[in-house]
XYZ file of C-alpha atoms in Angstrom:
310
model
C 10.250 -26.868 -21.255
C 11.658 -27.095 -17.746
C 13.081 -24.088 -15.880
C 16.296 -26.056 -15.218
C 17.271 -25.455 -18.875
C 17.444 -21.712 -18.271
C 20.962 -20.273 -18.146
C 20.205 -16.535 -17.975
C 17.691 -14.505 -16.022
C 16.555 -10.937 -16.651
C 13.122 -11.174 -14.981
C 14.725 -9.671 -11.901
C 18.463 -9.083 -11.507
C 20.729 -10.198 -14.349
C 21.898 -13.664 -13.344
C 23.907 -16.402 -15.050
C 23.949 -20.093 -14.245
C 27.325 -21.389 -13.140
C 27.770 -24.983 -11.984
C 24.000 -25.406 -11.739
C 23.404 -22.296 -9.614
C 22.379 -18.779 -10.589
C 24.885 -16.080 -9.696
C 23.890 -12.422 -9.434
C 27.231 -10.872 -8.495
C 29.274 -12.305 -11.392
C 30.422 -8.836 -12.485
C 30.223 -5.110 -11.816
C 26.776 -3.438 -11.925
C 27.330 -1.816 -15.338
C 28.480 -5.104 -16.867
C 25.331 -6.776 -15.548
C 23.267 -3.950 -17.028
C 24.935 -4.289 -20.448
C 24.313 -8.056 -20.441
C 20.640 -7.431 -19.635
C 20.382 -5.225 -22.746
C 22.123 -7.850 -24.897
C 19.935 -10.685 -23.611
C 16.790 -8.615 -24.089
C 17.823 -8.112 -27.718
C 19.460 -11.488 -28.293
C 20.172 -12.052 -31.979
C 20.045 -8.357 -32.846
C 22.871 -5.839 -33.151
C 22.698 -3.032 -30.560
C 24.680 0.132 -31.156
C 27.031 1.434 -28.504
C 24.941 4.617 -28.309
C 21.760 2.591 -27.674
C 23.541 0.616 -24.965
C 24.564 3.927 -23.388
C 20.949 5.145 -23.423
C 19.935 2.057 -21.454
C 22.905 1.809 -19.085
C 24.204 5.378 -18.628
C 21.051 7.521 -18.916
C 22.275 10.655 -17.147
C 26.000 10.922 -17.743
C 27.891 8.913 -20.330
C 31.485 7.859 -19.700
C 34.153 10.117 -21.154
C 35.387 7.252 -23.337
C 32.152 5.410 -24.033
C 33.495 2.805 -26.460
C 36.340 1.799 -24.182
C 33.997 1.539 -21.198
C 31.513 -0.622 -23.104
C 34.385 -2.782 -24.368
C 35.527 -3.358 -20.763
C 31.987 -4.465 -19.844
C 31.899 -6.774 -22.883
C 35.156 -8.414 -21.764
C 33.627 -9.162 -18.357
C 30.474 -10.481 -20.025
C 32.434 -12.858 -22.264
C 34.180 -14.312 -19.222
C 30.819 -14.819 -17.466
C 29.271 -16.456 -20.529
C 32.193 -18.835 -20.851
C 31.688 -19.925 -17.246
C 28.109 -20.992 -18.047
C 29.299 -23.547 -20.591
C 26.679 -22.559 -23.187
C 27.427 -21.889 -26.841
C 27.397 -18.222 -27.826
C 28.970 -15.609 -30.035
C 29.428 -11.987 -29.009
C 30.704 -9.830 -31.831
C 31.499 -6.189 -32.401
C 29.824 -5.135 -35.643
C 30.406 -1.530 -36.790
C 30.157 0.150 -33.390
C 27.475 -2.314 -32.355
C 27.443 -5.527 -30.344
C 25.446 -8.615 -31.120
C 24.897 -11.588 -28.822
C 23.876 -14.772 -30.620
C 22.625 -17.361 -28.174
C 19.855 -19.912 -27.875
C 16.943 -17.762 -26.722
C 15.343 -20.729 -24.960
C 18.117 -20.317 -22.361
C 16.713 -16.912 -21.327
C 13.930 -16.833 -18.717
C 11.910 -14.156 -20.531
C 11.628 -16.283 -23.674
C 10.835 -19.403 -21.648
C 8.066 -17.409 -19.960
C 6.600 -16.487 -23.338
C 6.768 -20.055 -24.645
C 5.004 -21.480 -21.590
C 2.178 -18.937 -21.782
C 1.791 -19.459 -25.533
C 1.489 -23.210 -24.990
C -1.085 -22.620 -22.269
C -3.198 -20.429 -24.524
C -3.037 -23.020 -27.281
C -4.647 -25.703 -25.089
C -6.653 -23.485 -22.750
C -9.950 -24.114 -24.500
C -9.664 -27.894 -24.200
C -7.685 -28.539 -21.007
C -7.915 -25.818 -18.379
C -6.040 -27.893 -15.813
C -2.963 -28.331 -18.017
C -3.122 -24.709 -19.184
C -3.172 -23.434 -15.599
C -0.192 -25.621 -14.720
C 1.823 -24.125 -17.603
C 0.967 -20.553 -16.644
C 1.839 -21.207 -13.007
C 5.197 -22.589 -14.151
C 5.766 -19.408 -16.146
C 4.834 -17.123 -13.263
C 7.351 -18.878 -11.025
C 10.054 -17.421 -13.298
C 8.929 -13.859 -12.630
C 11.147 -11.916 -10.246
C 10.255 -8.898 -8.167
C 11.043 -6.524 -11.042
C 12.210 -7.376 -14.571
C 15.416 -5.726 -15.785
C 16.224 -4.803 -12.197
C 19.836 -3.904 -13.032
C 18.718 -1.182 -15.444
C 17.669 2.265 -14.248
C 16.828 4.384 -17.274
C 13.836 5.698 -19.165
C 14.052 3.081 -21.948
C 14.305 0.357 -19.315
C 11.349 1.766 -17.394
C 9.208 1.788 -20.539
C 10.192 -1.769 -21.422
C 9.611 -2.883 -17.842
C 6.099 -1.436 -17.886
C 5.445 -3.217 -21.190
C 6.689 -6.532 -19.788
C 4.557 -6.215 -16.687
C 1.373 -5.432 -18.585
C 1.814 -7.566 -21.685
C 3.454 -10.538 -20.003
C 2.900 -10.707 -16.256
C -0.616 -9.295 -15.982
C -1.720 -11.001 -19.188
C -0.485 -14.360 -17.856
C -2.159 -13.693 -14.517
C -5.478 -13.028 -16.237
C -5.111 -16.265 -18.203
C -4.435 -18.216 -15.009
C -7.340 -16.625 -13.137
C -9.686 -17.296 -16.056
C -8.646 -20.943 -16.156
C -9.016 -21.374 -12.398
C -12.467 -19.821 -12.641
C -13.423 -22.340 -15.312
C -12.220 -25.097 -12.992
C -14.216 -23.642 -10.096
C -11.019 -23.370 -8.043
C -11.944 -20.082 -6.405
C -9.632 -20.513 -3.412
C -6.592 -20.681 -5.696
C -7.896 -17.634 -7.530
C -7.809 -15.645 -4.304
C -4.369 -17.000 -3.431
C -2.967 -15.795 -6.737
C -4.745 -12.444 -6.528
C -3.149 -11.897 -3.126
C 0.303 -12.553 -4.641
C -0.063 -9.803 -7.266
C 1.698 -6.576 -6.166
C -0.710 -4.002 -4.675
C 0.140 -1.375 -7.307
C -2.125 -3.331 -9.660
C -5.133 -3.344 -7.326
C -7.095 -0.987 -9.583
C -6.788 -3.193 -12.668
C -10.423 -3.704 -13.615
C -9.950 -7.327 -14.712
C -8.282 -8.241 -11.425
C -11.180 -6.664 -9.545
C -13.623 -8.713 -11.625
C -11.688 -11.895 -10.868
C -11.814 -11.162 -7.139
C -15.570 -10.589 -7.174
C -16.034 -13.828 -9.106
C -13.888 -15.786 -6.663
C -15.595 -14.365 -3.567
C -19.059 -15.180 -4.865
C -17.840 -18.578 -5.987
C -16.872 -19.274 -2.372
C -20.232 -18.020 -1.110
C -18.683 -14.940 0.543
C -21.307 -12.489 -0.689
C -20.952 -9.995 2.187
C -17.193 -9.824 1.665
C -17.719 -9.340 -2.062
C -20.055 -6.402 -1.437
C -17.628 -4.837 1.012
C -14.797 -5.207 -1.510
C -16.949 -3.694 -4.258
C -17.661 -0.612 -2.170
C -13.968 -0.095 -1.363
C -12.573 -0.672 -4.849
C -15.328 1.327 -6.526
C -14.539 4.334 -4.330
C -10.840 4.066 -5.198
C -11.543 3.808 -8.924
C -13.722 6.926 -8.817
C -11.219 8.930 -6.751
C -7.939 7.741 -8.280
C -8.793 6.935 -11.909
C -12.190 8.401 -12.734
C -12.534 6.519 -16.010
C -16.043 5.198 -15.345
C -14.895 1.577 -15.192
C -16.670 1.147 -11.848
C -19.863 0.679 -13.892
C -18.454 -2.611 -15.202
C -17.912 -3.818 -11.654
C -21.410 -2.788 -10.645
C -22.890 -4.748 -13.539
C -20.803 -7.837 -12.783
C -21.631 -7.669 -9.096
C -25.335 -7.499 -9.842
C -25.146 -10.579 -12.074
C -23.168 -12.501 -9.475
C -25.522 -11.421 -6.695
C -28.629 -12.558 -8.567
C -27.020 -15.866 -9.457
C -25.939 -16.358 -5.852
C -29.425 -15.672 -4.499
C -31.043 -18.001 -7.017
C -28.684 -20.865 -6.250
C -26.940 -20.261 -2.926
C -23.985 -22.509 -2.127
C -24.850 -25.776 -0.402
C -23.717 -25.792 3.192
C -23.319 -29.043 5.075
C -25.090 -28.770 8.451
C -23.076 -29.597 11.523
C -24.141 -32.347 13.952
C -27.034 -31.584 16.293
C -27.083 -33.064 19.748
C -29.574 -33.412 22.583
C -29.033 -30.876 25.383
C -26.850 -31.860 28.323
C -28.458 -33.208 31.489
C -29.344 -30.578 34.060
C -26.926 -30.994 36.937
C -28.108 -28.170 39.197
C -29.475 -30.580 41.826
C -26.589 -32.998 41.844
C -25.727 -33.983 45.405
C -29.059 -32.709 46.870
C -30.776 -36.004 47.532
C -32.850 -34.660 50.474
C -34.419 -31.912 48.372
C -35.137 -34.333 45.556
C -36.872 -36.698 47.996
C -39.034 -33.852 49.327
C -40.025 -32.927 45.782
C -40.933 -36.536 44.956
C -43.166 -36.627 48.045
C -45.195 -33.663 46.785
C -46.133 -35.442 43.524
C -49.361 -37.481 43.881
C -49.115 -41.132 42.923
C -49.935 -41.911 39.250
C -53.194 -43.866 38.844
C -52.805 -47.362 37.478
C -54.805 -47.740 34.238
C -57.230 -50.598 33.995
C -57.513 -52.400 30.650
C -60.403 -54.716 29.828
C -60.350 -56.870 26.798
C -57.465 -54.922 25.271
C -54.166 -56.660 24.499
C -51.017 -55.354 26.122
C -49.353 -52.560 24.084
C -45.718 -53.061 23.106
C -43.117 -51.181 25.104
C -42.249 -47.862 23.409
C -38.577 -47.005 22.975
C -37.092 -43.536 22.429
C -34.149 -42.582 20.215
C -32.146 -39.412 20.168
C -33.678 -37.207 17.469
C -33.221 -33.615 16.321
C -35.187 -31.281 18.500
């Protein structure tokens, strides 16, 4: 399932695809918010009062039904511009959007991750590719056009059950592949508000030891353990301690192989360059070498020297 098939995005601002490009300013903010609610609940009837809870959390319009109807009119026009098949009906003070859910980025995200989990045990490479494709669909903040308590709760659910869950699946697969550098790259892309997630901390320790960066792993452990104790206090730092100890022992028993760099003979000493008179005086102080006398012994072959490691 390729992202190009997507026509609607709610993993970020509410956008619709028009002439092959996604448009975010296709309507007024409240119309975009109402469409986000309809897309999130595609195929289900949503009452006008429920829409109001999501879109107008603090102060409802004086004529709620008329205001929602105006937003629905704008939404119909935007949907028609996309060229996709849909129905948007008013059913007993409720609205229902029937549309192919595979056109919505959230549902594409779910499908990709489900497919990755189905093959993860047999083909980690393909599974990681699917999860990475899914994560590319994730915006800065899902349901960004909605600012209400129901939206905040759903957003938190999406982040934990979809984004972080997919990230864990990707990191697990990369660990199985031994691709520790990509593990760190992905960990660095995860927003810092999730730094204290215990599984993410475990993945980082695993990646650092996998790259042979034991000192950095220990330094990270000390920092994150202190934060967990001070900011959460749930005792989960004990899990990190146990994992670190296992990784440390394994690292010491089989340290990573390092390829030695080239070793060269030292450079010639050039302190006396250009001092021929002094060199001649020094040569004069050395007594002549006695000439050895061989009797009955064959001449020895000339010895040659090669550059060797010193």
